[in-house]
Amino acid sequence: MRVFLLVIILPITACQHTAKHDEQSSSTAQLKTNSAPLLTVTKSEPLIATSNHVKSSNVDEKKDVVTAKPSYTNLWLDIRSKLSLKVPNKTTIKNRKAWYLAHPNYMNTINRRAAPYLYHIVKEVEKRQLPIELALLPLVESDFQIDAISIDGATGIWQLMPHIAKHYDVTINDEYDGRLDVITSTNAALDYLTYLHKHFDGDWLLAIAAYNSGEGKVKRAIRQNKLRGKKTDFWSLKLPQETAFYVPKLLAVADLLNNKPHSFHWPELANDAKTVHIDIGQPFDMLVISQLTQLDTRFLYQLNPAYLVEKAPENGPYKLLLPKSHSNKLRHTLLLTKLANNQGVHKVSKGDSLYKLSHLYNISIEDLKLLNQLKSDLIRLGDSLIVPKLKDIDTIKLTRDYTISPFLERAQKPKKEYTRVQYQVRKGDTLWSISELYDVTFKQLAKWNNISERTLLKPGKTLTLWIERQPTLALPTTENIPILTRLNYLISGPGS
């Protein structure tokens, strides 16, 4: 039985206008065999194991010196080394930097939330050869809250509006919302940003502004400035206040990362994938996946909030984000289960290769290696390899038949109920600290109380918050470890 805890987060809205563009889907590992692998694993870059800088080397004394790009074990520092957008001397940027400096714990919160996903986002941005600053946009959009939902319906860390997401082939229905899948939404958001960049003649600041307010508003502002003989760069346009502050927020983060003051502690995040995005390839039940991976069901939903019910949709998608160690465990378990009554042994003879055996037994090279725990493509004469006895491997069922589903038991989804909470400001309180206390965004807290996000709170002032009242559900028995603590353990290891 799974508990579905829906938390509504209300950050700033993002895209407001539609633009159709060909989707650039993420690459997956493809094997040249006549059998597809049991699970498709999203391809990631090799892990970076070096520390600090790679020293430049002279290829030839008579030729120019070739300097290798520095690599870092800290992902934030790796991002810093690739920043490219110019940061002008603007008051709005200075003010935002001052806000970040006044909230030193903000980046620790962002670091914790971004840890399972940021590496994948950075690699996708790099693969497309886009400015690395775009990997920081979810910080501005949603504070990296994976399940963020705004009052206007913008959803996920990229705060995609439904019409924008659907134009970039993101599945949204009653069972699944792809905007809450980090990999899927990242591809859609970057597709949209690429379109906007081209549409605004290669001006990234205008493209980023249009991502927030919609291209129509930016085009109108440009048209008005042209009629008045004024400049048409971002800093010269009259845009909605939210958008006027949106771009400076991003540039302030980038500038703070690039020129970190000694008084500001920037957290560390390993330059390595903590999670793997896999395609199960068939309908599945979250409870079955939980049992196969030995991961708590609620933890699975925390990483994969795109699934709005207990099962993957019948027609897909069937993608899951899992901790790296658990993804291999799941794949290996599924392979062994499928071969339970169809397992044979092949003794390697002269002329054999994994490619030949994959065709002979109708199993992918990837699955053949996983089944036999092979770390390379080399096999030796006389080795005994586990293979299917028959060419066709039975499909195992990853769903279960419920007598009474905890979700189907409800005739309809309960309406969201909100409770009004009055909070009296104490000495040292900030919008950020209060929002963290109640698990809402400081942006929404400011909106509820008709005050600026930069307002300094005076002790004694009463603030109003609207907190969602959760439906009463029976909790299943789980390990006595808080979900967030378990997430941090899986990401950082013991002692974190």
XYZ file of C-alpha atoms in Angstrom:
496
model
C 0.000 0.000 0.000
C 1.369 3.359 -0.964
C 0.737 6.705 0.620
C 0.353 9.567 -1.804
C 1.292 12.830 -0.052
C 0.732 15.737 -2.437
C 2.400 18.981 -1.381
C 1.453 22.102 -3.318
C 4.317 24.592 -3.605
C 3.575 27.999 -5.046
C 6.650 29.640 -6.603
C 6.876 32.209 -9.383
C 5.230 31.175 -12.645
C 7.323 30.636 -15.713
C 6.488 30.118 -19.368
C 3.323 31.840 -20.556
C 3.465 31.445 -24.347
C 3.649 28.589 -26.826
C 6.367 27.835 -29.360
C 6.670 24.589 -31.301
C 10.147 23.229 -31.801
C 11.576 19.811 -32.584
C 12.382 17.984 -29.390
C 15.961 17.035 -28.775
C 15.584 13.869 -26.764
C 18.260 12.648 -24.411
C 20.502 9.948 -25.834
C 20.236 6.443 -24.511
C 22.542 3.499 -24.667
C 21.818 1.675 -27.900
C 23.145 -1.811 -28.540
C 23.642 -3.296 -31.994
C 21.802 -6.530 -31.351
C 18.496 -7.973 -32.448
C 17.256 -7.782 -28.867
C 16.592 -4.641 -26.874
C 18.019 -4.514 -23.357
C 15.662 -5.238 -20.484
C 16.058 -1.669 -19.253
C 17.291 1.329 -21.176
C 19.703 3.395 -19.129
C 20.251 7.061 -19.873
C 23.855 7.525 -20.989
C 25.948 9.753 -18.705
C 29.397 11.217 -19.004
C 32.400 9.411 -17.465
C 32.857 10.174 -13.795
C 35.364 12.904 -13.027
C 37.846 11.581 -10.521
C 40.543 14.233 -10.724
C 40.914 16.984 -8.175
C 41.274 20.706 -8.768
C 42.920 21.621 -12.075
C 44.432 19.622 -14.899
C 47.811 21.135 -15.671
C 48.438 22.423 -19.165
C 50.824 20.429 -21.273
C 53.089 21.323 -24.159
C 52.291 19.215 -27.196
C 55.218 20.603 -29.147
C 57.638 23.358 -28.157
C 57.301 24.892 -31.624
C 53.471 24.750 -31.569
C 50.926 26.637 -29.523
C 50.422 25.422 -25.959
C 47.284 23.298 -25.634
C 45.561 23.787 -22.301
C 43.111 21.170 -21.089
C 39.857 22.383 -19.554
C 39.984 22.194 -15.754
C 37.827 19.553 -14.104
C 36.596 19.573 -10.523
C 35.355 17.084 -7.993
C 32.842 19.717 -6.807
C 30.023 20.142 -9.343
C 29.434 23.776 -8.346
C 33.066 24.610 -9.096
C 32.808 22.792 -12.414
C 29.806 24.982 -13.263
C 31.759 28.071 -12.185
C 34.607 27.237 -14.573
C 32.173 27.286 -17.526
C 30.159 30.461 -16.812
C 29.970 32.636 -19.917
C 27.188 35.233 -19.633
C 28.351 38.784 -18.935
C 27.220 40.189 -15.587
C 26.822 43.986 -15.813
C 27.044 46.423 -12.921
C 23.314 46.770 -12.203
C 21.521 47.678 -8.963
C 19.015 44.809 -9.319
C 21.881 42.310 -9.476
C 23.639 43.884 -6.469
C 20.420 43.789 -4.438
C 19.856 40.132 -5.207
C 23.443 39.253 -4.316
C 22.943 41.066 -1.024
C 19.861 38.922 -0.381
C 21.804 35.698 -0.998
C 24.593 36.907 1.311
C 22.026 37.692 4.010
C 20.644 34.129 3.762
C 23.734 31.878 3.973
C 21.651 28.754 4.599
C 19.765 29.205 1.316
C 22.434 27.489 -0.775
C 22.630 24.563 1.654
C 18.915 23.983 1.085
C 19.345 24.318 -2.674
C 22.302 21.916 -2.582
C 20.264 19.268 -0.756
C 17.327 19.562 -3.139
C 19.439 19.651 -6.306
C 21.769 16.782 -5.372
C 19.872 13.957 -7.155
C 19.299 15.962 -10.354
C 21.815 18.750 -10.990
C 24.495 16.518 -12.546
C 22.019 15.301 -15.197
C 20.910 18.871 -15.954
C 24.504 20.110 -16.311
C 25.413 17.271 -18.676
C 22.377 17.918 -20.873
C 23.180 21.646 -21.040
C 26.801 20.827 -21.967
C 25.737 18.267 -24.573
C 23.645 20.918 -26.312
C 26.497 23.452 -26.017
C 24.249 25.967 -24.245
C 25.389 28.490 -21.601
C 25.995 26.637 -18.338
C 24.006 29.348 -16.532
C 20.837 27.647 -17.826
C 21.526 24.776 -15.406
C 20.947 27.318 -12.605
C 17.499 28.402 -13.855
C 15.614 25.854 -11.659
C 17.088 27.674 -8.663
C 15.364 30.881 -9.805
C 12.205 29.134 -10.990
C 11.406 26.774 -8.129
C 14.271 26.744 -5.615
C 14.910 23.240 -7.027
C 11.697 21.832 -5.514
C 10.929 18.847 -7.729
C 7.185 18.877 -6.977
C 6.703 22.651 -7.084
C 3.307 23.757 -8.418
C 2.430 27.429 -8.780
C -0.982 28.992 -8.359
C -1.107 29.454 -12.157
C -0.382 25.783 -12.876
C 3.339 25.993 -13.702
C 4.817 22.715 -12.490
C 8.152 21.084 -11.641
C 11.617 22.491 -11.126
C 11.425 24.216 -14.541
C 7.904 25.549 -13.836
C 6.551 24.520 -17.222
C 3.030 25.590 -18.155
C 0.831 22.781 -19.571
C 0.643 24.186 -23.129
C 4.427 24.655 -23.321
C 5.093 21.143 -21.996
C 2.632 19.510 -24.404
C 4.147 21.367 -27.367
C 7.421 19.652 -26.502
C 5.788 16.214 -26.238
C 5.677 15.988 -22.452
C 2.946 13.553 -21.360
C 0.384 15.047 -18.980
C -2.728 13.131 -17.884
C -4.554 11.995 -14.750
C -1.941 9.290 -14.069
C 1.313 10.982 -15.052
C 2.702 14.519 -15.301
C 6.017 14.555 -17.166
C 6.768 18.061 -15.907
C 7.560 16.403 -12.578
C 10.091 14.074 -14.239
C 13.379 15.987 -14.032
C 14.982 14.444 -17.127
C 11.885 14.823 -19.303
C 11.173 18.386 -18.162
C 14.828 19.394 -18.563
C 14.761 18.331 -22.216
C 11.517 20.239 -22.816
C 12.753 23.382 -21.033
C 16.037 23.399 -22.958
C 14.195 22.831 -26.230
C 12.029 25.854 -25.469
C 14.998 28.002 -24.430
C 16.839 27.017 -27.617
C 13.846 28.099 -29.673
C 13.599 31.425 -27.796
C 17.334 32.051 -28.261
C 16.956 31.648 -32.025
C 13.733 33.650 -32.082
C 15.401 36.618 -30.337
C 18.387 36.632 -32.688
C 20.838 34.912 -30.356
C 20.242 37.144 -27.303
C 20.239 34.881 -24.241
C 18.963 37.513 -21.803
C 15.905 38.141 -23.979
C 15.381 34.380 -24.361
C 15.533 33.876 -20.581
C 13.161 36.811 -20.022
C 10.720 35.326 -22.557
C 10.939 31.948 -20.795
C 9.573 33.689 -17.709
C 6.952 36.052 -19.125
C 6.241 34.612 -22.575
C 7.714 35.686 -25.879
C 4.707 37.895 -26.674
C 5.393 40.315 -23.828
C 9.072 40.603 -24.715
C 8.259 41.163 -28.402
C 5.771 43.926 -27.500
C 8.353 45.623 -25.270
C 10.912 45.496 -28.107
C 8.363 46.902 -30.573
C 7.501 49.793 -28.237
C 11.178 50.696 -27.775
C 11.779 50.630 -31.526
C 8.889 53.061 -32.064
C 10.427 55.411 -29.499
C 13.921 55.098 -30.922
C 15.229 53.363 -27.808
C 17.569 50.411 -27.406
C 16.049 46.921 -27.443
C 18.414 45.023 -25.145
C 16.974 43.449 -21.975
C 18.128 46.256 -19.678
C 16.380 48.881 -21.816
C 12.977 47.175 -22.049
C 9.935 47.892 -19.905
C 8.931 44.403 -18.778
C 6.654 43.075 -16.011
C 8.263 43.493 -12.587
C 8.599 39.753 -12.091
C 10.542 39.401 -15.345
C 12.589 42.543 -14.675
C 13.899 40.838 -11.522
C 14.012 37.312 -13.001
C 17.119 37.713 -15.175
C 19.060 39.653 -12.466
C 18.347 36.818 -10.013
C 20.000 34.323 -12.348
C 22.973 36.589 -13.044
C 23.355 37.307 -9.314
C 23.659 33.577 -8.559
C 26.185 33.139 -11.371
C 28.213 36.162 -10.221
C 28.163 35.014 -6.607
C 29.396 31.591 -7.710
C 32.090 33.152 -9.890
C 33.267 35.692 -7.308
C 32.470 34.072 -3.984
C 33.102 36.396 -1.009
C 35.179 34.923 1.824
C 32.205 35.357 4.151
C 29.890 33.222 1.999
C 30.109 29.432 2.283
C 29.307 27.661 -0.986
C 28.374 24.002 -0.349
C 30.060 21.013 -1.937
C 28.380 18.578 -4.318
C 30.267 15.679 -5.867
C 30.706 15.947 -9.638
C 29.084 12.569 -10.174
C 25.658 11.143 -10.977
C 23.845 10.178 -7.780
C 20.887 8.766 -9.672
C 20.198 6.894 -12.916
C 17.220 7.460 -15.225
C 16.020 4.102 -16.515
C 13.226 2.938 -18.789
C 11.552 -0.158 -17.343
C 10.022 -0.856 -20.758
C 6.674 -2.157 -19.496
C 3.867 -1.235 -17.068
C 4.886 -1.445 -13.435
C 3.541 -0.944 -9.963
C 5.464 1.240 -7.539
C 4.980 -1.320 -4.775
C 6.550 -4.067 -6.923
C 9.522 -1.825 -7.783
C 9.826 -0.969 -4.086
C 10.021 -4.650 -3.204
C 12.544 -5.432 -5.957
C 14.829 -2.526 -5.031
C 14.137 -2.633 -1.282
C 13.495 1.110 -1.407
C 10.691 2.656 0.623
C 7.674 3.384 -1.609
C 7.407 6.956 -0.395
C 11.068 7.464 -1.221
C 10.424 6.217 -4.778
C 7.634 8.768 -5.147
C 9.866 11.467 -3.727
C 12.325 10.853 -6.572
C 9.541 10.238 -9.126
C 6.571 12.518 -8.347
C 5.528 12.413 -12.029
C 3.541 9.236 -11.225
C 0.287 10.521 -9.763
C -1.170 7.088 -8.948
C 0.236 3.778 -7.780
C 0.909 2.407 -11.274
C 2.661 3.579 -14.419
C 0.163 4.393 -17.197
C -0.703 1.394 -19.382
C 0.734 3.118 -22.468
C 3.735 4.606 -20.689
C 6.022 6.259 -20.084
C 7.761 3.727 -17.845
C 10.767 5.772 -16.699
C 12.142 5.913 -13.172
C 14.883 7.838 -11.436
C 16.701 5.555 -8.982
C 19.830 5.766 -6.834
C 22.706 4.463 -8.938
C 23.404 1.414 -6.768
C 19.750 0.371 -6.721
C 19.246 0.651 -10.480
C 21.782 -2.130 -11.209
C 20.251 -4.198 -8.436
C 16.813 -3.836 -10.024
C 18.063 -4.744 -13.500
C 19.957 -7.785 -12.218
C 16.974 -8.966 -10.138
C 14.596 -8.619 -13.085
C 16.942 -10.561 -15.352
C 17.307 -13.414 -12.864
C 13.539 -13.473 -12.313
C 12.843 -13.647 -16.039
C 15.312 -16.503 -16.446
C 14.153 -18.427 -13.374
C 12.713 -21.314 -15.439
C 14.696 -20.690 -18.602
C 18.329 -20.579 -17.514
C 21.051 -22.383 -19.409
C 24.836 -22.388 -19.564
C 27.051 -21.713 -22.571
C 30.690 -22.787 -22.506
C 32.815 -20.318 -24.451
C 34.551 -21.886 -27.468
C 36.826 -20.559 -30.218
C 35.207 -17.791 -32.252
C 32.646 -16.859 -29.600
C 32.025 -13.217 -28.748
C 29.374 -11.350 -26.785
C 28.007 -10.024 -30.060
C 27.672 -13.558 -31.462
C 26.106 -14.916 -28.251
C 23.647 -12.029 -28.054
C 22.282 -13.001 -31.477
C 22.404 -16.714 -30.725
C 20.360 -16.423 -27.526
C 18.333 -13.301 -28.420
C 19.590 -11.297 -25.458
C 21.236 -7.878 -25.546
C 24.953 -7.530 -24.903
C 24.127 -5.231 -22.003
C 21.890 -7.834 -20.340
C 24.354 -10.638 -21.079
C 27.131 -8.697 -19.321
C 24.873 -7.822 -16.387
C 23.674 -11.409 -16.018
C 27.260 -12.668 -15.829
C 28.646 -9.667 -13.926
C 31.133 -8.915 -16.728
C 32.989 -5.610 -16.478
C 34.305 -5.699 -20.042
C 33.454 -7.214 -23.422
C 36.211 -9.829 -23.104
C 35.321 -13.491 -22.645
C 37.797 -16.369 -22.365
C 37.880 -19.873 -23.779
C 36.336 -22.335 -21.347
C 34.295 -19.713 -19.444
C 30.762 -20.774 -18.524
C 28.197 -18.057 -19.151
C 24.583 -17.926 -17.993
C 22.262 -17.652 -21.017
C 18.573 -18.235 -21.769
C 17.800 -21.855 -22.654
C 15.207 -20.738 -25.175
C 15.428 -17.808 -27.537
C 12.322 -16.139 -26.132
C 12.468 -14.886 -22.560
C 9.106 -14.751 -20.826
C 7.924 -11.302 -19.854
C 7.457 -11.019 -16.114
C 4.577 -9.066 -14.671
C 5.570 -5.943 -12.759
C 2.034 -4.999 -11.761
C -0.228 -6.516 -9.164
C -3.979 -7.012 -8.964
C -5.459 -5.117 -6.039
C -8.622 -6.362 -4.353
C -9.257 -2.817 -3.212
C -6.850 -0.125 -4.337
C -6.276 2.645 -1.800
C -6.704 5.084 -4.702
C -9.547 3.432 -6.628
C -11.414 3.213 -3.319
C -12.013 6.937 -3.613
C -14.828 7.759 -6.046
C -13.060 11.000 -6.906
C -9.987 12.915 -5.888
C -10.630 14.973 -2.742
C -10.686 18.718 -3.213
C -7.680 20.523 -1.832
C -8.354 22.181 1.518
C -6.276 25.007 2.903
C -5.840 26.146 6.467
C -5.121 29.768 7.331
C -2.173 30.166 9.686
C -1.239 33.399 11.440
C 2.451 33.769 12.287
C 3.871 36.508 14.508
C 7.352 37.577 13.412
C 10.121 37.085 15.960
C 13.522 38.698 16.157
C 15.841 37.332 13.460
C 13.005 35.977 11.275
C 13.185 36.399 7.484
C 10.749 35.464 4.743
C 13.100 32.613 3.837
C 13.349 31.176 7.374
C 9.561 31.323 7.875
C 8.907 29.719 4.469
C 11.303 26.890 5.357
C 9.469 26.376 8.654
C 6.130 25.880 6.896
C 7.498 24.247 3.710
C 6.235 26.958 1.366
C 8.192 29.318 -0.877
C 9.232 32.753 0.352
C 7.915 34.166 -2.929
C 4.399 32.957 -2.181
C 4.703 34.086 1.433
C 5.475 37.582 0.182
C 2.538 37.459 -2.255
C 0.096 36.307 0.424
C 1.009 39.304 2.553
C 1.316 41.904 -0.249
C 4.932 42.689 0.552
C 8.162 42.685 -1.446
C 10.448 39.642 -1.407
C 13.165 41.961 -0.098
C 11.099 43.270 2.822
C 12.872 43.272 6.197
C 10.457 41.872 8.761
C 9.861 43.687 12.043
C 9.258 41.659 15.230
C 5.584 41.591 16.164
C 4.266 41.783 12.572
C 1.614 39.161 11.804
C 1.949 37.186 8.554
C -0.750 35.066 6.915
C 0.047 31.658 5.413
C -2.226 29.228 3.573
C -1.199 25.644 4.296
C -2.730 22.670 2.504
C -4.592 20.328 4.816
C -3.621 16.782 3.907
C -6.330 14.065 3.600
C -6.215 11.564 6.439
C -4.654 8.284 5.289
C -3.460 5.213 7.147
C 0.313 5.107 7.060
C 2.005 1.779 6.248
C 4.723 0.378 8.433
C 8.098 1.670 7.228
C 11.615 1.899 8.496
C 12.097 4.287 11.382
C 14.234 6.601 9.252
C 12.856 9.922 7.983
C 12.564 10.059 4.199
C 14.839 13.090 3.798
C 17.466 11.514 6.054
C 17.392 8.373 3.907
C 17.721 10.469 0.749
C 20.752 12.269 2.173
C 22.258 8.931 3.220
C 21.880 7.476 -0.280
C 23.321 10.632 -1.833
C 26.151 11.409 0.555
C 26.790 8.166 2.393
C 26.947 7.553 6.173
C 28.159 10.321 8.425
C 26.653 13.104 6.287
